Short mmCIF file of C-alpha atoms in Angstrom, two decimals:
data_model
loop_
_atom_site.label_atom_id
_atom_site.label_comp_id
_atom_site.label_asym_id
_atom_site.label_seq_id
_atom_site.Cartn_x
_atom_site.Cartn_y
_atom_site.Cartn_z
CA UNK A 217 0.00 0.00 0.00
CA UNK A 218 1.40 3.20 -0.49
CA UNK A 219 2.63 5.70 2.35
CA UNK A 220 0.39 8.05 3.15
CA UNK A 221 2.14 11.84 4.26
CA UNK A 222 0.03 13.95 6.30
CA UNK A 223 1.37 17.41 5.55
CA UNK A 224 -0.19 20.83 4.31
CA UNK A 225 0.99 23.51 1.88
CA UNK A 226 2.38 25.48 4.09
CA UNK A 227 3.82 23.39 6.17
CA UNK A 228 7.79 23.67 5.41
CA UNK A 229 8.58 21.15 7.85
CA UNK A 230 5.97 18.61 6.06
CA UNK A 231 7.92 19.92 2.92
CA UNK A 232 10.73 18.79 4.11
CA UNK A 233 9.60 15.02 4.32
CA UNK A 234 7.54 15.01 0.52
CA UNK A 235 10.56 16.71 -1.41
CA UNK A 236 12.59 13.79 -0.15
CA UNK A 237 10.35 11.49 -0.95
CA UNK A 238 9.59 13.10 -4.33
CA UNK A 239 13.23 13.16 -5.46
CA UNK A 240 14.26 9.82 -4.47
CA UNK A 241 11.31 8.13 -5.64
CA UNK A 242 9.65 6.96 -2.64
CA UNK A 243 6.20 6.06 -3.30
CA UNK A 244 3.91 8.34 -1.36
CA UNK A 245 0.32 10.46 -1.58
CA UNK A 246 -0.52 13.28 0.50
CA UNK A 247 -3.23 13.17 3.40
CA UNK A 248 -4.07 17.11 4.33
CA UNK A 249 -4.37 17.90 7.47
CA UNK A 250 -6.39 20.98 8.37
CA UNK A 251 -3.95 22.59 10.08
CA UNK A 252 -6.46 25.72 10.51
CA UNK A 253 -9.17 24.01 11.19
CA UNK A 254 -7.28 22.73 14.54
CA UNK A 255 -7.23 19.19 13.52
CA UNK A 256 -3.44 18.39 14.93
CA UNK A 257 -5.00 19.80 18.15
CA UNK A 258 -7.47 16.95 18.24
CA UNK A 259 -7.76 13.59 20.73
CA UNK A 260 -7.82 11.67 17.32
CA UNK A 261 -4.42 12.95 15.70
CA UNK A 262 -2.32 13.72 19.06
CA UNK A 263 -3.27 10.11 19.73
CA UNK A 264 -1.31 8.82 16.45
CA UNK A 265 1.40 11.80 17.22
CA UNK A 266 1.52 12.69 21.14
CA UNK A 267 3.71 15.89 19.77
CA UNK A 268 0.42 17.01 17.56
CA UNK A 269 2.43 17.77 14.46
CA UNK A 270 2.83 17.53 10.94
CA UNK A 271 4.49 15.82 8.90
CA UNK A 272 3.18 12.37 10.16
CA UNK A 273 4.51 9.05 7.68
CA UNK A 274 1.78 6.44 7.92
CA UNK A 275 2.90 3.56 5.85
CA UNK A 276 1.77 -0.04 6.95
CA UNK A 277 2.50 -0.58 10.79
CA UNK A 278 4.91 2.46 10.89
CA UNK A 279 3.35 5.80 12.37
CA UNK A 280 6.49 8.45 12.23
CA UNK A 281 6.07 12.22 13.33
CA UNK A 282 9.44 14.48 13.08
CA UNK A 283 10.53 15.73 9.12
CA UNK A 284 14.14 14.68 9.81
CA UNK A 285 13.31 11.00 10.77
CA UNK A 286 10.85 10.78 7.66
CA UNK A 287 13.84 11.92 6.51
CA UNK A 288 16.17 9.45 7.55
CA UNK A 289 13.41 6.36 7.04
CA UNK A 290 13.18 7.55 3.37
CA UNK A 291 17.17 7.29 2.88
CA UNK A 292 16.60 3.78 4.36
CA UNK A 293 14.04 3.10 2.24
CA UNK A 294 15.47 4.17 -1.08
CA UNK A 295 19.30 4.12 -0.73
CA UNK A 296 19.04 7.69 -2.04
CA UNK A 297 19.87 11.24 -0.78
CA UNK A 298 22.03 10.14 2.74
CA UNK A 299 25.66 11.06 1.19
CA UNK A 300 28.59 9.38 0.24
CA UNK A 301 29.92 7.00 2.80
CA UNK A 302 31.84 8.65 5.48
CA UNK A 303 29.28 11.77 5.09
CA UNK A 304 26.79 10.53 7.26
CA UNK A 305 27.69 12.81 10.24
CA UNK A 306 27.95 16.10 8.50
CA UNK A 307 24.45 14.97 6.68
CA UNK A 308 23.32 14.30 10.38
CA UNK A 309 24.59 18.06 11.68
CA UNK A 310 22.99 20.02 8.89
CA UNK A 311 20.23 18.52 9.64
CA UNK A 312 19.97 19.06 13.20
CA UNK A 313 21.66 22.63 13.12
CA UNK A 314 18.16 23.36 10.05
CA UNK A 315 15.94 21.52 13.21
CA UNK A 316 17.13 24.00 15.99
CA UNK A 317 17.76 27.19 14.26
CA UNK A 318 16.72 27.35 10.42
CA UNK A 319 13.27 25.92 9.59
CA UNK A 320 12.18 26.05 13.29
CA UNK A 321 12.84 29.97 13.42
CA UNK A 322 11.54 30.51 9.71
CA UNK A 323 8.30 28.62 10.25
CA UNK A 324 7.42 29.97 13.53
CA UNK A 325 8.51 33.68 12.12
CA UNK A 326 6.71 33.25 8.65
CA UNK A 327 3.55 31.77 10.77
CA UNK A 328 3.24 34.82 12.88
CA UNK A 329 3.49 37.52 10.20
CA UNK A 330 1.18 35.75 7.62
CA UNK A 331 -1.36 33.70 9.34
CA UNK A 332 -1.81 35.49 12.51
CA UNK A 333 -4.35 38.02 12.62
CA UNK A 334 -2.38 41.47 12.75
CA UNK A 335 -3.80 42.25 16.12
CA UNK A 336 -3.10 39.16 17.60
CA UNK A 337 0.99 39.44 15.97
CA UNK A 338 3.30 39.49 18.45
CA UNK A 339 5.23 42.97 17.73
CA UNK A 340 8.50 42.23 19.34
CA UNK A 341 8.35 38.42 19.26
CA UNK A 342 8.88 39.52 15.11
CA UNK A 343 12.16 41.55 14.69
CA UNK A 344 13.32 39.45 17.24
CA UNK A 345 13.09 36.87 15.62
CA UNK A 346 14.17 37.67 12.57
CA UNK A 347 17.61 39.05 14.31
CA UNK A 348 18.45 35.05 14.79
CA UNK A 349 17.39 33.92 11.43
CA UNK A 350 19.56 36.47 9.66
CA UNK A 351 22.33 34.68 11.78
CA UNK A 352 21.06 30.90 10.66
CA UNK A 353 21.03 32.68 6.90
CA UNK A 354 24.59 34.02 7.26
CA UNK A 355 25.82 30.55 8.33
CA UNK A 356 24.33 29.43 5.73
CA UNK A 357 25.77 31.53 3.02
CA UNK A 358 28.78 31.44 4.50
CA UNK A 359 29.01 27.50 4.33
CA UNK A 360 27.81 27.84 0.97
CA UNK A 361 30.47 29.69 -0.94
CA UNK A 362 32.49 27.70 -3.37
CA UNK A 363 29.71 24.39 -2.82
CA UNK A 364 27.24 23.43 -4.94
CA UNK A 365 25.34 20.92 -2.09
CA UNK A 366 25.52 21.28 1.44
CA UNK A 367 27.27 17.87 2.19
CA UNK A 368 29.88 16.61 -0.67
CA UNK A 369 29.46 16.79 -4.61
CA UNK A 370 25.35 15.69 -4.23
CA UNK A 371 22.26 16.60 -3.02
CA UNK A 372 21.30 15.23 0.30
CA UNK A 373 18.75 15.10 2.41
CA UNK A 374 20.63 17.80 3.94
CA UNK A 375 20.00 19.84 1.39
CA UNK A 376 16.14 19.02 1.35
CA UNK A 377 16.06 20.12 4.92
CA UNK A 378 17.36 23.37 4.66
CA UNK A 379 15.64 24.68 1.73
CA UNK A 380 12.07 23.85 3.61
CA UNK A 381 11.10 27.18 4.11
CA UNK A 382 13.29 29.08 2.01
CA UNK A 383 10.46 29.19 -1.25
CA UNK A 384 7.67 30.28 -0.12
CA UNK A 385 6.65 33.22 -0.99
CA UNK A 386 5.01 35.64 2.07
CA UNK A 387 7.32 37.68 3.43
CA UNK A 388 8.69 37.32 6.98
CA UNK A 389 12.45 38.73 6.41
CA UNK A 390 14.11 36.13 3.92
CA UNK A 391 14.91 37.71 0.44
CA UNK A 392 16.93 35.30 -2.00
CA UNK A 393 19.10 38.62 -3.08
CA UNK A 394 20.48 39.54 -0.37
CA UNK A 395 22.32 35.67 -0.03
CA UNK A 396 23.83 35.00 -3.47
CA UNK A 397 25.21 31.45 -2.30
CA UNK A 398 21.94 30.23 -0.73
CA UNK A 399 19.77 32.18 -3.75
CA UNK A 400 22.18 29.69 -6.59
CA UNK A 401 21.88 26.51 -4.66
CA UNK A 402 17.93 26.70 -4.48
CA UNK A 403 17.91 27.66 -8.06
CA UNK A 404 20.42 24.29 -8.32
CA UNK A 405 17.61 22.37 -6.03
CA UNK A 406 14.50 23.22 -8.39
CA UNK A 407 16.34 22.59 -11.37
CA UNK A 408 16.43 18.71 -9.91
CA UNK A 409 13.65 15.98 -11.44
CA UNK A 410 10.67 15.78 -9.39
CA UNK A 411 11.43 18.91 -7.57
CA UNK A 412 7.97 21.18 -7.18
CA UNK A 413 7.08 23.99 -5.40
CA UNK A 414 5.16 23.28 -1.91
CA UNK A 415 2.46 24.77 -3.01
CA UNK A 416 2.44 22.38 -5.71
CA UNK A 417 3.49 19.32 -4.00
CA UNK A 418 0.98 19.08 -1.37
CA UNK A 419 -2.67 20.39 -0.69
CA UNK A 420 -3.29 23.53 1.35
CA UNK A 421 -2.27 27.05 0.24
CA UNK A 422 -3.23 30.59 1.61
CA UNK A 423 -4.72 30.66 -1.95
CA UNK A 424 -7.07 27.76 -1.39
CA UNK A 425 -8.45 29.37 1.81
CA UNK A 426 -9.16 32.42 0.40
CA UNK A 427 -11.45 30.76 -1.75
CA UNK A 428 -13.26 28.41 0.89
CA UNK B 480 44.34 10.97 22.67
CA UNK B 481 41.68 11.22 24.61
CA UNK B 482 38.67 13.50 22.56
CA UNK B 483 38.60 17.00 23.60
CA UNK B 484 34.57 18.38 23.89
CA UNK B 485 34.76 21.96 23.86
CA UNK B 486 32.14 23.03 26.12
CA UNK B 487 31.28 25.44 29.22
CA UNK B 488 28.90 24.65 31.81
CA UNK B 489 26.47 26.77 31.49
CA UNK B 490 25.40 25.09 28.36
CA UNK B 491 22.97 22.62 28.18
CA UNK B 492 23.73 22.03 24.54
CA UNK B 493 27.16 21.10 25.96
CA UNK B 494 25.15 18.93 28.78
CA UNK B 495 23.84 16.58 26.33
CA UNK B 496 26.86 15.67 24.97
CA UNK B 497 29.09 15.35 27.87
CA UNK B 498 26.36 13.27 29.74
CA UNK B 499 26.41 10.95 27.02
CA UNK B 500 29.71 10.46 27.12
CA UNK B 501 30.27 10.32 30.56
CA UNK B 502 27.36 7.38 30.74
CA UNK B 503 28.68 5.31 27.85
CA UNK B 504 32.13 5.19 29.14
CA UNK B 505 33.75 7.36 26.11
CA UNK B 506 36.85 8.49 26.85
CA UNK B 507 36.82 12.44 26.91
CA UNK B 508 38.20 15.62 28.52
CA UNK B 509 36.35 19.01 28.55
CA UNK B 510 37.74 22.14 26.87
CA UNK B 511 36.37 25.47 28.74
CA UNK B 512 34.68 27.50 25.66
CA UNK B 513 34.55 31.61 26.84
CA UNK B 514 31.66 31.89 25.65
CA UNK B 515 30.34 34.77 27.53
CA UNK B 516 33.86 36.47 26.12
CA UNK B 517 32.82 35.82 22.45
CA UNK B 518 35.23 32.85 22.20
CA UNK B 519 32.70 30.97 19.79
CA UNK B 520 32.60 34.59 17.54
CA UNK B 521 36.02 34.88 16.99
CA UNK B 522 37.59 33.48 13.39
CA UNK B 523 39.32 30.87 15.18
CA UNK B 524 36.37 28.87 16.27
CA UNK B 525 34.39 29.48 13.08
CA UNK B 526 37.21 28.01 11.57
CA UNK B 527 36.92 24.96 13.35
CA UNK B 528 33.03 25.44 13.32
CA UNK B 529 30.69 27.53 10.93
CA UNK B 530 27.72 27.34 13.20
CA UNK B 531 29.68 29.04 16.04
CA UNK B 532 28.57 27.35 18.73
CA UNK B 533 28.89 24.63 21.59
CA UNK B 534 29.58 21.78 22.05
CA UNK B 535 32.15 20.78 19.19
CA UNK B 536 33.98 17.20 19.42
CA UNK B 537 37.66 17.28 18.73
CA UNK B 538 38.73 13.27 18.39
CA UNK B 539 42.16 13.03 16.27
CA UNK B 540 40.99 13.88 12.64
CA UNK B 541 37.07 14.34 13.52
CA UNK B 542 35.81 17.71 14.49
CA UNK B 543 31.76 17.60 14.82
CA UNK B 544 29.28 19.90 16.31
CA UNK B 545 25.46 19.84 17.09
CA UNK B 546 24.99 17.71 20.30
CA UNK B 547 22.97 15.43 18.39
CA UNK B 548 25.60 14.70 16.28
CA UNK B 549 27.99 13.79 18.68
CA UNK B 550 25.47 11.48 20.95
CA UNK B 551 25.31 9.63 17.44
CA UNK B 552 28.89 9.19 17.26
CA UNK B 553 29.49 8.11 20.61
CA UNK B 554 26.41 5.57 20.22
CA UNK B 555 28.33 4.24 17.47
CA UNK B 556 31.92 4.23 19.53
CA UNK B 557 30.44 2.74 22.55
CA UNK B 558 27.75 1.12 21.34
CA UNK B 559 25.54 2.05 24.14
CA UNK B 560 22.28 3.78 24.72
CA UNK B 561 21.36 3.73 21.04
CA UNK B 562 18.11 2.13 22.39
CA UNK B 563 17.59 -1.58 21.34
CA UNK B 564 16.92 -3.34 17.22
CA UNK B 565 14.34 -1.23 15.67
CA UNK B 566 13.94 2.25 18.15
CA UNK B 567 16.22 3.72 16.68
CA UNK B 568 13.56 6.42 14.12
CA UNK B 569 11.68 6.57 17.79
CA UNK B 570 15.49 7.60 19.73
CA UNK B 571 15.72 9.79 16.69
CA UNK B 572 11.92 11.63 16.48
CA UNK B 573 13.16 12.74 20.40
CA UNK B 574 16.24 14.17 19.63
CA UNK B 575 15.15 16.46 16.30
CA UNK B 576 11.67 17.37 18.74
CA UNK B 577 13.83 18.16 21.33
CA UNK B 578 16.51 20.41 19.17
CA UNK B 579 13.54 22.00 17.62
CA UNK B 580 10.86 22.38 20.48
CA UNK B 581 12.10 22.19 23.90
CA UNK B 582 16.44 22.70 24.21
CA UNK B 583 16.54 25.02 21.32
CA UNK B 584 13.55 26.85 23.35
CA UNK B 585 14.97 26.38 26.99
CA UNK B 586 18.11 27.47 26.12
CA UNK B 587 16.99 30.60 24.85
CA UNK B 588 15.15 31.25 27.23
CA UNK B 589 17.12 31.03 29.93
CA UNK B 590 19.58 32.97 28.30
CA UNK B 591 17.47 36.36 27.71
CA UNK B 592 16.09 35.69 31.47
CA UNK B 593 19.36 35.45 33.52
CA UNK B 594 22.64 36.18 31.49
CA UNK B 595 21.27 39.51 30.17
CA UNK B 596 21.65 42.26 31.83
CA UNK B 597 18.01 43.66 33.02
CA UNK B 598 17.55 46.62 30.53
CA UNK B 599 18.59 44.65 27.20
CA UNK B 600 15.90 41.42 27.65
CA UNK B 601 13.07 41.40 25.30
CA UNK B 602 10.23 41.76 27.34
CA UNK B 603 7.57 40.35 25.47
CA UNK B 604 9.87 37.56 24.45
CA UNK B 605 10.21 36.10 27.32
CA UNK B 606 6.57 34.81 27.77
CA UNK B 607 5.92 34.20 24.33
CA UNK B 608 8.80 31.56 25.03
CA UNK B 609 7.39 30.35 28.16
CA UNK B 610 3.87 29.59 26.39
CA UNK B 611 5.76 27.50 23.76
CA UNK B 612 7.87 25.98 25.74
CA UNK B 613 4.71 25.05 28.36
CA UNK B 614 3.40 23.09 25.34
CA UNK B 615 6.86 21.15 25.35
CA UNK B 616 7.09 20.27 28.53
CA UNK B 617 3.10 19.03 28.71
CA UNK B 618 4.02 16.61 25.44
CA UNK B 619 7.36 15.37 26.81
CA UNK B 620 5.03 14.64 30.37
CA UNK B 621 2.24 13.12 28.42
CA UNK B 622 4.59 10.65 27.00
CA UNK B 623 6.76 9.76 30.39
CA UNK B 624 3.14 8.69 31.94
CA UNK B 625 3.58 5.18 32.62
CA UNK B 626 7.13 5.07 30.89
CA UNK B 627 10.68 4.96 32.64
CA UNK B 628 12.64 6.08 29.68
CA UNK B 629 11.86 8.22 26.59
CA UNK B 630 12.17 5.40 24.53
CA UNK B 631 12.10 1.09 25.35
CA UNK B 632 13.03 0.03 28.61
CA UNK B 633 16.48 1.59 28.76
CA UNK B 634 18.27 4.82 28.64
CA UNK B 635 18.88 6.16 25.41
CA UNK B 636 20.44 9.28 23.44
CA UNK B 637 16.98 10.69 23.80
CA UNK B 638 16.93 11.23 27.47
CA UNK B 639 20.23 12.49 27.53
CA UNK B 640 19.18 14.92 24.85
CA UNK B 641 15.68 16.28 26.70
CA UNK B 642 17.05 16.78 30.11
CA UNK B 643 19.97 19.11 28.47
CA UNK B 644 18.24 22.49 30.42
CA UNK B 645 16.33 20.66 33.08
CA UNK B 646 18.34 20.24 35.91
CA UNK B 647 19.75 23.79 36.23
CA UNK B 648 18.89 26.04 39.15
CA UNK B 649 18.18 29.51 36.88
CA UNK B 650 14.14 30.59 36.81
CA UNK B 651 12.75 30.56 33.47
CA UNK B 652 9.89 29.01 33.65
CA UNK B 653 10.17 24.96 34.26
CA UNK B 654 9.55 23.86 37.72
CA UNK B 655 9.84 19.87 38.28
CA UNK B 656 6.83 20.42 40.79
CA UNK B 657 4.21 21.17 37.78
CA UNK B 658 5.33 18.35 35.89
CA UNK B 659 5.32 14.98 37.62
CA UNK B 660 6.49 12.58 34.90
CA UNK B 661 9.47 14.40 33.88
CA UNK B 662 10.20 14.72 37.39
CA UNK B 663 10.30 11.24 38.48
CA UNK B 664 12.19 10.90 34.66
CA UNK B 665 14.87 13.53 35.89
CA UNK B 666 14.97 11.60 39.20
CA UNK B 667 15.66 8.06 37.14
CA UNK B 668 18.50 9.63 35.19
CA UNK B 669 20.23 11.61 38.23
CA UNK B 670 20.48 8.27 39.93
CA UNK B 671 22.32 6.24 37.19
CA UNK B 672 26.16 5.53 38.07
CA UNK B 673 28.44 8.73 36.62
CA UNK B 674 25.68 11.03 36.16
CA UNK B 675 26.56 14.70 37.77
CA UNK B 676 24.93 18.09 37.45
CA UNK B 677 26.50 19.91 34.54
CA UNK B 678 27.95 22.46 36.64
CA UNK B 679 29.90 19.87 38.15
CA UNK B 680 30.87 18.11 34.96
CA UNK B 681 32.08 20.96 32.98
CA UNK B 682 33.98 23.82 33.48
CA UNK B 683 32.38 27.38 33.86
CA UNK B 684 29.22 28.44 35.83
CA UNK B 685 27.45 31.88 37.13
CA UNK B 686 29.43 30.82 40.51
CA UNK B 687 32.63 31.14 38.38
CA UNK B 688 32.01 34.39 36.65
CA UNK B 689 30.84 36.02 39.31
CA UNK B 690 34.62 34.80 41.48
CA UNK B 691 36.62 36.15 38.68
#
């Protein structure tokens, strides 16, 4: 039976999980989850995923919450996307460094500035926040310069971690021009087959709830 | 040679590494990072680490930061407290929730709430931490009800990575008293053989700084 992904457009962190699966060829469908709608608040989901969160891998006996170990179960899985041998712990610290200060910050950051209601936004939480993630961008950048992936000569599940909030497009303080060596290595990501944008790869989109 | 973890006590980043080594028997020495002097800023230590920050292994020819990173390696140099066959995507979904929800949070935290001075903390910060990181702290109880360890029957990586801010004496918000899972949990772990309080297992606390 195929793996089911529950995930939702604007989830980055889901993102995270189906762009992994989509580029190594994992077979997969998406299950949305109405985020909004409070439905990872509910008895029903927290008692699949105590943490209440999305992405959740469903596939046969296996229930899996966390991006980075759907991550890690899809490099299993595959044999794609987890480095050359002897990368596998600078794979492992990419990923952890994007868990604790990339898409964490950027999610959190982009959540409050576009799907808060303005009066509810927390003014100083904001520039705060975005004070850090300029820091997690520069590190970035910086690590960037002279690569083309983040870990060796291929792409990597490191690499599919990183970029999970990095193309959407509301604002909340990320512009592609003002990091030349993170905007070229996204451009190098989307130009890979099976890549699509999230908006694209899963359902759920500030677009689609306009409409509702 | 013995593996140098650069470190400083005050870090519970640092914590989770040195308490895994110091319960799987790895053979290590501490290496006092000034942190609160801007050691971790200076070219030097971005040289040996981009992120710029604690803890970072030095062992011969490997240098590795993110504390996750390094509780992997040791698992695999010991052997020990990897959990047992097949928990090892359920040790792993604890250590990326805890990097992204409740150390990355704590940490913070504490920081803005006792090593800045007064007049330069973020106000409204502070409790928009504290309300996130209250959600944190009711999952990891919900899932210690009727459980000994995070994960199986034994100790694993993923207790040593949730109780990295946990057992220090600064307010910012977690008392054991609210939380009765995690504090029986906290108990469990305090009592196994070559466990100390990381103020007594690395170098540097607000004790020291305030001597010199």
């Amino acid at each position: 039976m195929t793996a089911q992904l529950y995930c939702f457009g604007e989830s980055g962190n889901s993102y995270k999980a189906a762009l992994t699966m989509a580029l190594s060829g994992y077979d997969w469908t998406p299950r949305y989850v109405d985020f909004f709608g409070g439905e990872t608040r509910t008895p029903e989901y927290r008692a699949l995923n105590v943490m209440g969160e999305a992405p959740l891998l469903v596939d046969g006996d296996l229930v899996l919450s966390q991006s980075g170990a759907i991550q890690y179960h899809v490099v299993k899985a595959t044999g794609r996307l987890g480095g050359a041998p002897g990368e596998e712990e600078e794979v492992m610290r990419w990923i952890l460094w994007d868990n604790h200060k990339l898409s964490s910050q950027a999610g959190m950051t982009r959540f409050l500035m576009n799907f808060l209601p303005e009066e509810k936004r927390p003014k100083e939480v904001i520039p705060f926040m975005q004070g850090r993630l300029k820091a997690a961008y520069a590190t970035l950048d910086a690590h960037l310069t002279g690569r083309d992936w983040i870990v060796g000569r291929d792409v990597t599940i490191a690499d599919t971690a990183c970029c999970g909030y990095l193309y959407y497009p509301e604002p909340y303080g990320f512009s592609r021009a003002d990091w030349p060596h993170i905007d070229r290595w996204l451009d190098r990501l989307s130009a890979l087959p099976g890549w699509k944008h999230p908006y694209d790869m899963m359902p759920g989109s500030p677009a689609d709830r306009a409409k509702a």
